[in-house]
Amino acid sequence: MLSNPPILLLKNIHKSYGTEEVLKGVSFELNKGETKVLIGPSGTGKSTLLRCINQLTPPDQGEVWLNGTELTDSKVDINKARQQMGMVFQHFNLFAHLDALNNVKLGLTKVKGMNEEEAKSKAIEELERVGLSTQASSYPAQLSGGQQQRVGIARALAMDPKLMLFDEPTSALDPELIGEVLEVMIDLAEAGMTMLVVTHEMGFARSVCDEIIFLENGKIVEQGSPRQFFESPEHKRTQGFLDKISELYGGAER
Amino acid sequence: MDNLMLIWDSLPALLKGMLVTLQLTFAFLGLGFLVGISIAFGQVYGNKLIKTVISVYEKIFRAIPALVLLFLFYFGAAFIGIKLSAFISACLAMGLRSSAYQSQIFRGAIQSVGKEQMMASRSIGMSQFKSIIYVILPQILRLSIPSWTNEFAIVLKDTSLVYALGITEMLRQGRYIIARTYGNSLLIYITAAVIYFILVFAGSKFFGLLEKKFKIPGYETKEEKEGVRAV
């Protein structure tokens, strides 16, 4: 047994919806403190891959290992395992009937079994971390998209996860709100959180991530450091995609 | 003047009937609520078999007229050798009937809350059951209040049908008064109608207040927001 298993290990993940195979054997690993960015054209299974990791969409084939535990094993307590993986959604998915504080607190009291007081102070702490302690009593519908997403991040962080999964966290946001969310994510990465991020924000990829994984048609086409990726991509397809992305988002040179 | 006296004299009996009417309403709605909400979740989250069984159940209870259901339960129970009082038969027939309608209200609400809420709560490690209790249910109950108010009014008025099983609810009390006093039947029926109206009106007002009280902040309509500003 190796001394330090990777936080996340994917082995040959396959997933089909009906006759359409969305993921065709994806493998990679994520070590403690690493941030990896998943990019690729829409419909290539990036979101499906994230959901395969925390088993919201169980893969058809292949193995997912979290910190030495196989999640694809049917005997594993998946609710327990999911507490160690925070997930941030494209459309925030905040609990619509709860204010920001209670969105963050719910998991603490109902899943972790903390008492009210403990949970409340922890929730406030997490809201502070994303710069929203003054909005604790605002409901999701009263918050801007950027604020909602930061509450979403706080909600995930409150569970003290070992790994954070981000599913296009900024793509539903107005351009002027993207920055505040990216800032929180950059802080997190720099603080040593292990993160897997699906995003088209090349500026983020370039400045904080350790590796970029380019996924197309359910397969990894190329993976490597941002430097290698942006300066000398091995595959023509990667270059074409990067050109298109920087044209759209203009973020590659930052 | 005689007319007024007739109304006055008939009020105690009518109000006694009204209490039975209210008991029936609570019983029908209560049973309908418990069964209806359970089968709504079954219909959304259940497997194929559960979904099919529920859909057959729901279609049967919505297709058969209330009066026929009442007779089927009352005489049907006797036929297979179970002794059910008229009150219990009525509760079963009308309660289950209401459950079929209520399940549709709740199903629509569950679907409009959407999969995303369930996904979010599962992602922080909540079980499906806890997600339903703490995330889905509080939202669908709020969303269901307007349609549920409608169901309340229908069920309350339909309690008059159990008259046919001999239960002395308000309408039957009215009939007794008419028979006893050789009275002006129209007058009694009008009095009963007014009481029904007041009950439905008060109930609807109550649910309207409930809806307002539990409204999730931030979802006010534009008019309401502007209304607040105008004040």
PDB file of C-alpha atoms in Angstrom, chain A residues 41 51 166 212 230 248:
ATOM      1  CA  PRO A  41     -16.747  21.582 -26.083  1.00  0.00           C
ATOM      2  CA  ARG A  51     -21.565  13.705 -11.324  1.00  0.00           C
ATOM      3  CA  PHE A 166     -17.059  22.896  -9.629  1.00  0.00           C
ATOM      4  CA  ILE A 212      -5.597  21.206 -17.726  1.00  0.00           C
ATOM      5  CA  PHE A 230      -1.291  27.308 -24.040  1.00  0.00           C
ATOM      6  CA  LEU A 248     -15.096  34.119 -26.947  1.00  0.00           C
TER       7      LEU A 248
END
